[in-house]
PDB file of C-alpha atoms and ligand atoms in Angstrom:
ATOM      1  CA  MET A   1     131.489 158.606  39.147  1.00  0.00           C
ATOM      2  CA  GLY A   2     132.495 162.171  39.900  1.00  0.00           C
ATOM      3  CA  ALA A   3     135.961 163.382  40.772  1.00  0.00           C
ATOM      4  CA  ALA A   4     137.147 162.888  44.378  1.00  0.00           C
ATOM      5  CA  THR A   5     136.275 165.819  46.597  1.00  0.00           C
ATOM      6  CA  PRO A   6     138.753 167.410  49.063  1.00  0.00           C
ATOM      7  CA  GLN A   7     136.783 165.597  51.771  1.00  0.00           C
ATOM      8  CA  ASP A   8     137.280 162.249  49.991  1.00  0.00           C
ATOM      9  CA  ASN A   9     140.987 162.868  49.666  1.00  0.00           C
ATOM     10  CA  HIS A  10     141.173 163.820  53.334  1.00  0.00           C
ATOM     11  CA  THR A  11     139.375 160.678  54.321  1.00  0.00           C
ATOM     12  CA  ALA A  12     141.672 158.578  52.192  1.00  0.00           C
ATOM     13  CA  ARG A  13     144.763 160.163  53.657  1.00  0.00           C
ATOM     14  CA  LEU A  14     143.334 159.583  57.092  1.00  0.00           C
ATOM     15  CA  SER A  15     142.722 155.908  56.500  1.00  0.00           C
ATOM     16  CA  ASP A  16     146.271 155.567  55.039  1.00  0.00           C
ATOM     17  CA  ARG A  17     147.588 156.958  58.276  1.00  0.00           C
ATOM     18  CA  LEU A  18     145.282 154.841  60.481  1.00  0.00           C
ATOM     19  CA  ASP A  19     147.683 151.919  60.480  1.00  0.00           C
ATOM     20  CA  THR A  20     146.286 149.091  62.597  1.00  0.00           C
ATOM     21  CA  SER A  21     149.330 146.899  61.987  1.00  0.00           C
ATOM     22  CA  VAL A  22     151.738 148.911  64.222  1.00  0.00           C
ATOM     23  CA  PRO A  23     151.047 149.987  67.793  1.00  0.00           C
ATOM     24  CA  HIS A  24     150.324 153.681  68.276  1.00  0.00           C
ATOM     25  CA  PRO A  25     151.234 155.456  71.554  1.00  0.00           C
ATOM     26  CA  ALA A  26     147.846 157.153  71.832  1.00  0.00           C
ATOM     27  CA  ARG A  27     145.916 153.875  71.422  1.00  0.00           C
ATOM     28  CA  ARG A  28     148.224 151.935  73.738  1.00  0.00           C
ATOM     29  CA  TYR A  29     147.904 154.662  76.408  1.00  0.00           C
ATOM     30  CA  ASN A  30     144.148 154.543  75.998  1.00  0.00           C
ATOM     31  CA  TYR A  31     144.384 150.679  76.563  1.00  0.00           C
ATOM     32  CA  TRP A  32     146.480 151.187  79.730  1.00  0.00           C
ATOM     33  CA  LEU A  33     144.007 153.763  81.003  1.00  0.00           C
ATOM     34  CA  GLY A  34     141.096 151.334  80.505  1.00  0.00           C
ATOM     35  CA  GLY A  35     139.629 153.028  77.432  1.00  0.00           C
ATOM     36  CA  LYS A  36     137.975 151.398  74.417  1.00  0.00           C
ATOM     37  CA  ASP A  37     139.874 152.925  71.506  1.00  0.00           C
ATOM     38  CA  HIS A  38     142.642 150.480  70.648  1.00  0.00           C
ATOM     39  CA  PHE A  39     143.386 147.587  68.285  1.00  0.00           C
ATOM     40  CA  ALA A  40     144.864 144.118  68.878  1.00  0.00           C
ATOM     41  CA  VAL A  41     148.347 145.416  67.966  1.00  0.00           C
ATOM     42  CA  ASP A  42     148.158 148.123  70.611  1.00  0.00           C
ATOM     43  CA  ARG A  43     147.007 145.661  73.274  1.00  0.00           C
ATOM     44  CA  HIS A  44     149.778 143.281  72.321  1.00  0.00           C
ATOM     45  CA  SER A  45     152.392 146.056  72.652  1.00  0.00           C
ATOM     46  CA  GLY A  46     150.833 147.225  75.863  1.00  0.00           C
ATOM     47  CA  ASP A  47     150.838 143.767  77.347  1.00  0.00           C
ATOM     48  CA  GLN A  48     154.424 143.160  76.267  1.00  0.00           C
ATOM     49  CA  ILE A  49     155.550 146.249  78.178  1.00  0.00           C
ATOM     50  CA  ALA A  50     153.345 145.360  81.166  1.00  0.00           C
ATOM     51  CA  ALA A  51     154.910 141.847  81.269  1.00  0.00           C
ATOM     52  CA  VAL A  52     158.243 143.430  81.997  1.00  0.00           C
ATOM     53  CA  TYR A  53     157.063 146.566  83.840  1.00  0.00           C
ATOM     54  CA  PRO A  54     153.711 145.604  85.444  1.00  0.00           C
ATOM     55  CA  ALA A  55     153.290 149.094  86.938  1.00  0.00           C
ATOM     56  CA  ILE A  56     152.818 150.702  83.475  1.00  0.00           C
ATOM     57  CA  ARG A  57     149.017 151.223  84.006  1.00  0.00           C
ATOM     58  CA  THR A  58     149.645 152.849  87.284  1.00  0.00           C
ATOM     59  CA  LEU A  59     152.283 155.119  85.589  1.00  0.00           C
ATOM     60  CA  ALA A  60     149.704 156.069  82.932  1.00  0.00           C
ATOM     61  CA  ARG A  61     147.057 156.951  85.519  1.00  0.00           C
ATOM     62  CA  GLU A  62     149.524 158.988  87.624  1.00  0.00           C
ATOM     63  CA  ASN A  63     150.609 160.880  84.507  1.00  0.00           C
ATOM     64  CA  ARG A  64     147.018 161.620  83.617  1.00  0.00           C
ATOM     65  CA  ALA A  65     146.398 162.769  87.233  1.00  0.00           C
ATOM     66  CA  PHE A  66     149.366 165.179  86.957  1.00  0.00           C
ATOM     67  CA  LEU A  67     147.883 166.635  83.843  1.00  0.00           C
ATOM     68  CA  ARG A  68     144.711 167.357  85.728  1.00  0.00           C
ATOM     69  CA  ARG A  69     146.422 168.888  88.776  1.00  0.00           C
ATOM     70  CA  ALA A  70     148.760 170.968  86.574  1.00  0.00           C
ATOM     71  CA  VAL A  71     145.947 172.416  84.373  1.00  0.00           C
ATOM     72  CA  ARG A  72     143.819 173.156  87.420  1.00  0.00           C
ATOM     73  CA  HIS A  73     146.768 174.854  89.043  1.00  0.00           C
ATOM     74  CA  LEU A  74     147.406 176.984  86.008  1.00  0.00           C
ATOM     75  CA  ALA A  75     143.732 177.904  85.705  1.00  0.00           C
ATOM     76  CA  ALA A  76     142.896 178.399  89.401  1.00  0.00           C
ATOM     77  CA  GLU A  77     146.120 179.753  90.857  1.00  0.00           C
ATOM     78  CA  ALA A  78     148.165 181.228  87.935  1.00  0.00           C
ATOM     79  CA  GLY A  79     145.158 182.735  86.183  1.00  0.00           C
ATOM     80  CA  ILE A  80     145.894 181.155  82.815  1.00  0.00           C
ATOM     81  CA  ARG A  81     142.916 181.249  80.346  1.00  0.00           C
ATOM     82  CA  GLN A  82     144.585 179.917  77.204  1.00  0.00           C
ATOM     83  CA  PHE A  83     146.085 176.462  76.772  1.00  0.00           C
ATOM     84  CA  LEU A  84     148.156 174.836  73.964  1.00  0.00           C
ATOM     85  CA  ASP A  85     147.991 171.140  74.684  1.00  0.00           C
ATOM     86  CA  ILE A  86     150.359 169.201  72.429  1.00  0.00           C
ATOM     87  CA  GLY A  87     150.167 165.307  72.502  1.00  0.00           C
ATOM     88  CA  THR A  88     146.563 165.440  73.483  1.00  0.00           C
ATOM     89  CA  GLY A  89     145.825 161.720  73.470  1.00  0.00           C
ATOM     90  CA  ILE A  90     142.489 160.061  72.734  1.00  0.00           C
ATOM     91  CA  PRO A  91     139.846 161.925  74.742  1.00  0.00           C
ATOM     92  CA  THR A  92     139.163 160.376  78.141  1.00  0.00           C
ATOM     93  CA  ALA A  93     138.160 161.759  81.546  1.00  0.00           C
ATOM     94  CA  ASP A  94     139.451 165.156  82.583  1.00  0.00           C
ATOM     95  CA  ASN A  95     140.507 166.543  79.202  1.00  0.00           C
ATOM     96  CA  THR A  96     142.376 169.793  79.455  1.00  0.00           C
ATOM     97  CA  HIS A  97     139.414 171.999  78.408  1.00  0.00           C
ATOM     98  CA  GLU A  98     137.097 170.298  80.908  1.00  0.00           C
ATOM     99  CA  VAL A  99     139.532 170.893  83.762  1.00  0.00           C
ATOM    100  CA  ALA A 100     140.297 174.483  82.767  1.00  0.00           C
ATOM    101  CA  GLN A 101     136.674 175.422  81.914  1.00  0.00           C
ATOM    102  CA  ALA A 102     135.507 173.973  85.307  1.00  0.00           C
ATOM    103  CA  VAL A 103     137.639 176.726  86.843  1.00  0.00           C
ATOM    104  CA  ALA A 104     137.093 179.453  84.175  1.00  0.00           C
ATOM    105  CA  PRO A 105     134.456 178.702  81.530  1.00  0.00           C
ATOM    106  CA  GLU A 106     135.972 181.274  79.193  1.00  0.00           C
ATOM    107  CA  SER A 107     139.192 179.249  78.848  1.00  0.00           C
ATOM    108  CA  ARG A 108     140.432 178.641  75.274  1.00  0.00           C
ATOM    109  CA  VAL A 109     142.239 175.432  74.344  1.00  0.00           C
ATOM    110  CA  LEU A 110     144.008 174.409  71.166  1.00  0.00           C
ATOM    111  CA  TYR A 111     144.740 170.697  71.094  1.00  0.00           C
ATOM    112  CA  VAL A 112     147.482 169.303  68.864  1.00  0.00           C
ATOM    113  CA  ASP A 113     148.323 165.687  68.094  1.00  0.00           C
ATOM    114  CA  ASN A 114     149.902 163.872  65.132  1.00  0.00           C
ATOM    115  CA  ASP A 115     147.898 160.605  65.505  1.00  0.00           C
ATOM    116  CA  PRO A 116     145.002 160.141  63.093  1.00  0.00           C
ATOM    117  CA  MET A 117     143.108 158.256  65.762  1.00  0.00           C
ATOM    118  CA  VAL A 118     143.110 161.342  67.972  1.00  0.00           C
ATOM    119  CA  LEU A 119     141.937 163.390  64.941  1.00  0.00           C
ATOM    120  CA  VAL A 120     139.076 160.849  64.502  1.00  0.00           C
ATOM    121  CA  HIS A 121     138.033 161.539  68.101  1.00  0.00           C
ATOM    122  CA  ALA A 122     138.705 165.286  67.968  1.00  0.00           C
ATOM    123  CA  ARG A 123     134.972 166.085  67.926  1.00  0.00           C
ATOM    124  CA  ALA A 124     134.779 164.867  71.554  1.00  0.00           C
ATOM    125  CA  LEU A 125     137.409 167.520  72.429  1.00  0.00           C
ATOM    126  CA  LEU A 126     135.453 170.214  70.819  1.00  0.00           C
ATOM    127  CA  THR A 127     132.716 170.404  73.405  1.00  0.00           C
ATOM    128  CA  SER A 128     133.629 173.710  74.877  1.00  0.00           C
ATOM    129  CA  SER A 129     131.598 175.382  77.565  1.00  0.00           C
ATOM    130  CA  ALA A 130     129.655 178.387  76.444  1.00  0.00           C
ATOM    131  CA  GLY A 131     132.017 181.376  76.431  1.00  0.00           C
ATOM    132  CA  GLY A 132     135.105 179.268  75.989  1.00  0.00           C
ATOM    133  CA  VAL A 133     136.656 177.794  72.813  1.00  0.00           C
ATOM    134  CA  THR A 134     138.331 174.446  71.960  1.00  0.00           C
ATOM    135  CA  ALA A 135     139.963 173.690  68.651  1.00  0.00           C
ATOM    136  CA  TYR A 136     142.058 170.858  67.213  1.00  0.00           C
ATOM    137  CA  LEU A 137     145.117 170.906  65.051  1.00  0.00           C
ATOM    138  CA  ASP A 138     146.604 167.810  63.296  1.00  0.00           C
ATOM    139  CA  ALA A 139     150.330 168.582  63.554  1.00  0.00           C
ATOM    140  CA  ASP A 140     153.631 167.322  64.918  1.00  0.00           C
ATOM    141  CA  LEU A 141     155.646 168.503  67.887  1.00  0.00           C
ATOM    142  CA  ARG A 142     158.796 167.831  65.846  1.00  0.00           C
ATOM    143  CA  ASP A 143     157.783 170.677  63.564  1.00  0.00           C
ATOM    144  CA  PRO A 144     156.934 173.591  65.907  1.00  0.00           C
ATOM    145  CA  GLU A 145     156.642 176.041  63.025  1.00  0.00           C
ATOM    146  CA  SER A 146     153.729 173.982  61.618  1.00  0.00           C
ATOM    147  CA  ILE A 147     151.967 174.628  64.989  1.00  0.00           C
ATOM    148  CA  LEU A 148     152.943 178.257  65.467  1.00  0.00           C
ATOM    149  CA  GLY A 149     152.040 179.091  61.856  1.00  0.00           C
ATOM    150  CA  ALA A 150     148.699 177.303  61.837  1.00  0.00           C
ATOM    151  CA  ASP A 151     145.434 179.191  61.261  1.00  0.00           C
ATOM    152  CA  GLU A 152     143.843 177.218  64.127  1.00  0.00           C
ATOM    153  CA  LEU A 153     146.440 178.618  66.525  1.00  0.00           C
ATOM    154  CA  ARG A 154     145.810 182.212  65.461  1.00  0.00           C
ATOM    155  CA  ALA A 155     142.059 181.702  65.596  1.00  0.00           C
ATOM    156  CA  THR A 156     142.155 180.129  69.057  1.00  0.00           C
ATOM    157  CA  LEU A 157     144.948 181.733  70.978  1.00  0.00           C
ATOM    158  CA  ASP A 158     146.024 185.323  71.498  1.00  0.00           C
ATOM    159  CA  LEU A 159     149.824 185.083  71.688  1.00  0.00           C
ATOM    160  CA  SER A 160     150.055 188.585  73.214  1.00  0.00           C
ATOM    161  CA  ARG A 161     148.525 187.032  76.375  1.00  0.00           C
ATOM    162  CA  PRO A 162     149.939 184.240  78.567  1.00  0.00           C
ATOM    163  CA  VAL A 163     149.441 180.636  77.430  1.00  0.00           C
ATOM    164  CA  GLY A 164     149.824 177.354  79.334  1.00  0.00           C
ATOM    165  CA  LEU A 165     151.862 175.076  77.127  1.00  0.00           C
ATOM    166  CA  ILE A 166     151.006 171.489  78.076  1.00  0.00           C
ATOM    167  CA  LEU A 167     153.341 168.658  76.964  1.00  0.00           C
ATOM    168  CA  ALA A 168     152.180 165.708  79.058  1.00  0.00           C
ATOM    169  CA  ALA A 169     153.878 162.397  78.213  1.00  0.00           C
ATOM    170  CA  VAL A 170     154.668 163.466  74.612  1.00  0.00           C
ATOM    171  CA  ALA A 171     158.268 164.706  74.579  1.00  0.00           C
ATOM    172  CA  HIS A 172     159.573 161.173  75.252  1.00  0.00           C
ATOM    173  CA  PHE A 173     158.306 160.119  71.846  1.00  0.00           C
ATOM    174  CA  LEU A 174     160.836 162.395  70.248  1.00  0.00           C
ATOM    175  CA  THR A 175     164.287 160.859  69.780  1.00  0.00           C
ATOM    176  CA  ASP A 176     167.410 162.998  70.357  1.00  0.00           C
ATOM    177  CA  ALA A 177     167.635 163.302  66.525  1.00  0.00           C
ATOM    178  CA  ASP A 178     164.165 164.948  66.586  1.00  0.00           C
ATOM    179  CA  ARG A 179     165.712 167.658  68.773  1.00  0.00           C
ATOM    180  CA  PRO A 180     162.998 167.754  71.472  1.00  0.00           C
ATOM    181  CA  HIS A 181     164.626 170.441  73.547  1.00  0.00           C
ATOM    182  CA  GLU A 182     164.933 172.750  70.586  1.00  0.00           C
ATOM    183  CA  ALA A 183     161.273 172.085  69.628  1.00  0.00           C
ATOM    184  CA  VAL A 184     160.063 172.985  73.177  1.00  0.00           C
ATOM    185  CA  ALA A 185     162.299 175.996  73.333  1.00  0.00           C
ATOM    186  CA  ARG A 186     160.918 177.325  70.020  1.00  0.00           C
ATOM    187  CA  LEU A 187     157.368 176.980  71.290  1.00  0.00           C
ATOM    188  CA  VAL A 188     158.229 178.712  74.603  1.00  0.00           C
ATOM    189  CA  GLU A 189     160.001 181.449  72.637  1.00  0.00           C
ATOM    190  CA  ALA A 190     156.842 182.226  70.847  1.00  0.00           C
ATOM    191  CA  LEU A 191     154.818 182.717  74.013  1.00  0.00           C
ATOM    192  CA  PRO A 192     154.735 185.935  76.013  1.00  0.00           C
ATOM    193  CA  SER A 193     156.149 186.526  79.487  1.00  0.00           C
ATOM    194  CA  GLY A 194     153.856 185.145  82.105  1.00  0.00           C
ATOM    195  CA  SER A 195     153.213 181.936  80.105  1.00  0.00           C
ATOM    196  CA  TYR A 196     153.772 178.509  81.656  1.00  0.00           C
ATOM    197  CA  LEU A 197     155.250 175.157  80.536  1.00  0.00           C
ATOM    198  CA  ALA A 198     153.875 172.019  82.156  1.00  0.00           C
ATOM    199  CA  LEU A 199     155.795 168.915  81.064  1.00  0.00           C
ATOM    200  CA  SER A 200     155.837 165.303  82.105  1.00  0.00           C
ATOM    201  CA  HIS A 201     158.379 162.743  80.779  1.00  0.00           C
ATOM    202  CA  VAL A 202     159.108 159.110  81.312  1.00  0.00           C
ATOM    203  CA  THR A 203     162.391 158.204  83.006  1.00  0.00           C
ATOM    204  CA  THR A 204     164.056 154.943  84.056  1.00  0.00           C
ATOM    205  CA  ASP A 205     165.620 156.700  87.071  1.00  0.00           C
ATOM    206  CA  PHE A 206     163.257 155.082  89.590  1.00  0.00           C
ATOM    207  CA  ILE A 207     162.849 151.687  87.864  1.00  0.00           C
ATOM    208  CA  PRO A 208     164.891 148.828  89.385  1.00  0.00           C
ATOM    209  CA  ALA A 209     168.012 148.097  87.330  1.00  0.00           C
ATOM    210  CA  GLU A 210     166.929 144.514  86.648  1.00  0.00           C
ATOM    211  CA  ILE A 211     163.685 145.628  85.055  1.00  0.00           C
ATOM    212  CA  VAL A 212     165.550 148.176  82.906  1.00  0.00           C
ATOM    213  CA  ALA A 213     168.004 145.475  81.822  1.00  0.00           C
ATOM    214  CA  ARG A 214     165.165 143.183  80.901  1.00  0.00           C
ATOM    215  CA  MET A 215     163.477 145.885  78.840  1.00  0.00           C
ATOM    216  CA  THR A 216     166.712 146.606  77.048  1.00  0.00           C
ATOM    217  CA  ALA A 217     167.213 142.896  76.302  1.00  0.00           C
ATOM    218  CA  GLU A 218     163.627 142.525  75.017  1.00  0.00           C
ATOM    219  CA  VAL A 219     164.130 145.524  72.654  1.00  0.00           C
ATOM    220  CA  ALA A 220     167.525 144.273  71.508  1.00  0.00           C
ATOM    221  CA  ALA A 221     165.987 140.826  70.756  1.00  0.00           C
ATOM    222  CA  GLY A 222     163.229 142.457  68.706  1.00  0.00           C
ATOM    223  CA  ARG A 223     160.517 141.145  71.032  1.00  0.00           C
ATOM    224  CA  MET A 224     159.541 144.593  72.281  1.00  0.00           C
ATOM    225  CA  ARG A 225     159.272 147.817  70.315  1.00  0.00           C
ATOM    226  CA  GLN A 226     160.910 150.865  71.825  1.00  0.00           C
ATOM    227  CA  ASP A 227     159.074 153.961  70.638  1.00  0.00           C
ATOM    228  CA  GLY A 228     159.790 156.105  73.692  1.00  0.00           C
ATOM    229  CA  VAL A 229     162.998 157.583  74.990  1.00  0.00           C
ATOM    230  CA  PRO A 230     163.254 157.758  78.784  1.00  0.00           C
ATOM    231  CA  ARG A 231     165.382 160.664  79.912  1.00  0.00           C
ATOM    232  CA  SER A 232     167.445 161.450  83.017  1.00  0.00           C
ATOM    233  CA  ARG A 233     166.771 164.269  85.445  1.00  0.00           C
ATOM    234  CA  ALA A 234     169.480 166.425  83.811  1.00  0.00           C
ATOM    235  CA  GLU A 235     167.957 165.881  80.325  1.00  0.00           C
ATOM    236  CA  PHE A 236     164.513 166.599  81.743  1.00  0.00           C
ATOM    237  CA  ALA A 237     165.745 169.805  83.409  1.00  0.00           C
ATOM    238  CA  ARG A 238     166.989 171.136  80.060  1.00  0.00           C
ATOM    239  CA  PHE A 239     163.383 171.578  78.890  1.00  0.00           C
ATOM    240  CA  PHE A 240     162.991 174.307  81.523  1.00  0.00           C
ATOM    241  CA  ALA A 241     166.132 176.372  80.703  1.00  0.00           C
ATOM    242  CA  GLY A 242     165.457 180.003  81.284  1.00  0.00           C
ATOM    243  CA  LEU A 243     162.135 179.361  83.056  1.00  0.00           C
ATOM    244  CA  GLU A 244     161.160 179.785  86.733  1.00  0.00           C
ATOM    245  CA  LEU A 245     160.145 176.515  88.230  1.00  0.00           C
ATOM    246  CA  VAL A 246     156.896 176.545  90.229  1.00  0.00           C
ATOM    247  CA  GLU A 247     157.014 174.810  93.623  1.00  0.00           C
ATOM    248  CA  PRO A 248     157.867 171.937  94.192  1.00  0.00           C
ATOM    249  CA  GLY A 249     160.185 172.132  91.154  1.00  0.00           C
ATOM    250  CA  ILE A 250     161.319 168.977  89.225  1.00  0.00           C
ATOM    251  CA  VAL A 251     159.908 165.953  91.042  1.00  0.00           C
ATOM    252  CA  PRO A 252     158.583 162.444  90.389  1.00  0.00           C
ATOM    253  CA  VAL A 253     155.000 162.624  89.291  1.00  0.00           C
ATOM    254  CA  THR A 254     153.405 161.508  92.577  1.00  0.00           C
ATOM    255  CA  ARG A 255     155.146 164.364  94.422  1.00  0.00           C
ATOM    256  CA  TRP A 256     153.878 167.281  92.414  1.00  0.00           C
ATOM    257  CA  ARG A 257     151.220 168.942  94.578  1.00  0.00           C
ATOM    258  CA  PRO A 258     149.747 165.542  95.542  1.00  0.00           C
ATOM    259  CA  GLU A 259     146.124 165.357  96.722  1.00  0.00           C
ATOM    260  CA  VAL A 260     146.511 162.278  98.904  1.00  0.00           C
ATOM    261  CA  PRO A 261     149.002 161.348 101.562  1.00  0.00           C
ATOM    262  CA  GLU A 262     152.215 159.558 100.568  1.00  0.00           C
ATOM    263  CA  SER A 263     150.912 156.261 102.124  1.00  0.00           C
ATOM    264  CA  GLU A 264     148.123 156.263  99.516  1.00  0.00           C
ATOM    265  CA  ARG A 265     150.368 156.987  96.537  1.00  0.00           C
ATOM    266  CA  PRO A 266     152.199 154.479  94.287  1.00  0.00           C
ATOM    267  CA  SER A 267     155.931 154.079  94.888  1.00  0.00           C
ATOM    268  CA  LEU A 268     158.392 156.010  92.698  1.00  0.00           C
ATOM    269  CA  ALA A 269     159.255 152.739  90.853  1.00  0.00           C
ATOM    270  CA  GLU A 270     155.614 152.348  89.878  1.00  0.00           C
ATOM    271  CA  ALA A 271     155.303 155.784  88.350  1.00  0.00           C
ATOM    272  CA  SER A 272     158.754 156.584  86.994  1.00  0.00           C
ATOM    273  CA  VAL A 273     157.925 159.955  85.466  1.00  0.00           C
ATOM    274  CA  TYR A 274     159.490 163.397  85.963  1.00  0.00           C
ATOM    275  CA  VAL A 275     157.191 166.389  86.005  1.00  0.00           C
ATOM    276  CA  ALA A 276     157.478 170.104  86.449  1.00  0.00           C
ATOM    277  CA  VAL A 277     155.602 173.359  85.837  1.00  0.00           C
ATOM    278  CA  ALA A 278     157.531 176.571  85.169  1.00  0.00           C
ATOM    279  CA  ARG A 279     156.754 180.221  84.379  1.00  0.00           C
ATOM    280  CA  LYS A 280     158.380 182.224  81.585  1.00  0.00           C
ATOM    281  CA  PRO A 281     159.738 185.403  83.148  1.00  0.00           C
TER     282      PRO A 281
HETATM  283  C1  SAM B   1     150.874 158.999  76.177  1.00  0.00           C
HETATM  284  S1  SAM B   1     149.792 159.993  75.293  1.00  0.00           S
HETATM  285  C2  SAM B   1     149.536 161.294  76.396  1.00  0.00           C
HETATM  286  C3  SAM B   1     148.196 161.975  76.327  1.00  0.00           C
HETATM  287  C4  SAM B   1     147.924 163.169  77.250  1.00  0.00           C
HETATM  288  N1  SAM B   1     148.862 164.237  76.950  1.00  0.00           N
HETATM  289  C5  SAM B   1     148.112 162.718  78.707  1.00  0.00           C
HETATM  290  O1  SAM B   1     149.185 162.995  79.271  1.00  0.00           O
HETATM  291  O2  SAM B   1     147.173 162.104  79.250  1.00  0.00           O
HETATM  292  C6  SAM B   1     150.903 160.667  74.032  1.00  0.00           C
HETATM  293  C7  SAM B   1     150.240 161.418  72.897  1.00  0.00           C
HETATM  294  O3  SAM B   1     151.258 162.122  72.213  1.00  0.00           O
HETATM  295  C8  SAM B   1     150.985 162.001  70.816  1.00  0.00           C
HETATM  296  N2  SAM B   1     152.241 162.217  70.107  1.00  0.00           N
HETATM  297  C9  SAM B   1     153.331 161.355  70.024  1.00  0.00           C
HETATM  298  N3  SAM B   1     154.251 161.916  69.272  1.00  0.00           N
HETATM  299  C10 SAM B   1     153.803 163.105  68.859  1.00  0.00           C
HETATM  300  C11 SAM B   1     154.340 164.124  68.013  1.00  0.00           C
HETATM  301  N4  SAM B   1     155.559 164.044  67.502  1.00  0.00           N
HETATM  302  N5  SAM B   1     153.560 165.254  67.817  1.00  0.00           N
HETATM  303  C12 SAM B   1     152.333 165.366  68.298  1.00  0.00           C
HETATM  304  N6  SAM B   1     151.811 164.459  69.108  1.00  0.00           N
HETATM  305  C13 SAM B   1     152.519 163.300  69.330  1.00  0.00           C
HETATM  306  C14 SAM B   1     150.431 160.635  70.676  1.00  0.00           C
HETATM  307  O4  SAM B   1     149.650 160.486  69.462  1.00  0.00           O
HETATM  308  C15 SAM B   1     149.579 160.553  71.910  1.00  0.00           C
HETATM  309  O5  SAM B   1     148.258 161.015  71.660  1.00  0.00           O
END
């Protein structure tokens, strides 16, 4: 037998990281969205959360719809042609490059995620329209320098021109010890004036107190795994320090440039997510 090739080593590392014994946020989100890329452990975790907060699938769909509306806004109205989408998720409908390139085929997108399952599916993200570019980087939001210093970033994005930084439903996977505000601020710092930040983040602000209390009790009893950190409006607002909020500012997800009347939208309790888009002056 010959020596292991770099490809063999990479594949081995990948399978080490593809742990099917613990739930992964990307796979669980895919389950809630009705996708096919999840394991029993993810479905179990997803069902445990849904048993306490049955609206979780609605929340996931509304978050995904915000991502689409925000990217379309940036491409169509703000003229953004480069996107850095961190916390990409497993490819599904309306991936960032599809939405942006439907408006402007020359759009360039760098996707970043730290989940090996997303890496496995990255090829599906690399189907750029002719004239545009998509690339994928296996990296972690907790280490912004590993993103900013990556060859993939330099090859895909021109940091002398505005970039749309997309952080949809990812910052809540960073604990306070991970310093999420500092990580986002570092990324924004590296982008030129005229760039945008679009960010969505789970909160418990709109969830009835009895449901929040039940979730807390389930986690404390070890029956539910807490791998997300809901944040308050004030904590959410800190992500946008020094930036100019685009109308309608910081709002619950269903109220950001909605496409259907309020009577057709879920209640705030069913989609307890803060969102905002802001411009770097
Ligand atoms: C709930 S999904 C959101 C997917 C997509 N952004 C959306 O809004 O539809 C969260 C994604 O963030 C990724 N993620 C979680 N923590 C991360 C980290 N520290 N660095 C990079 N990606 C992370 C997960 O692997 C997952 O793919």
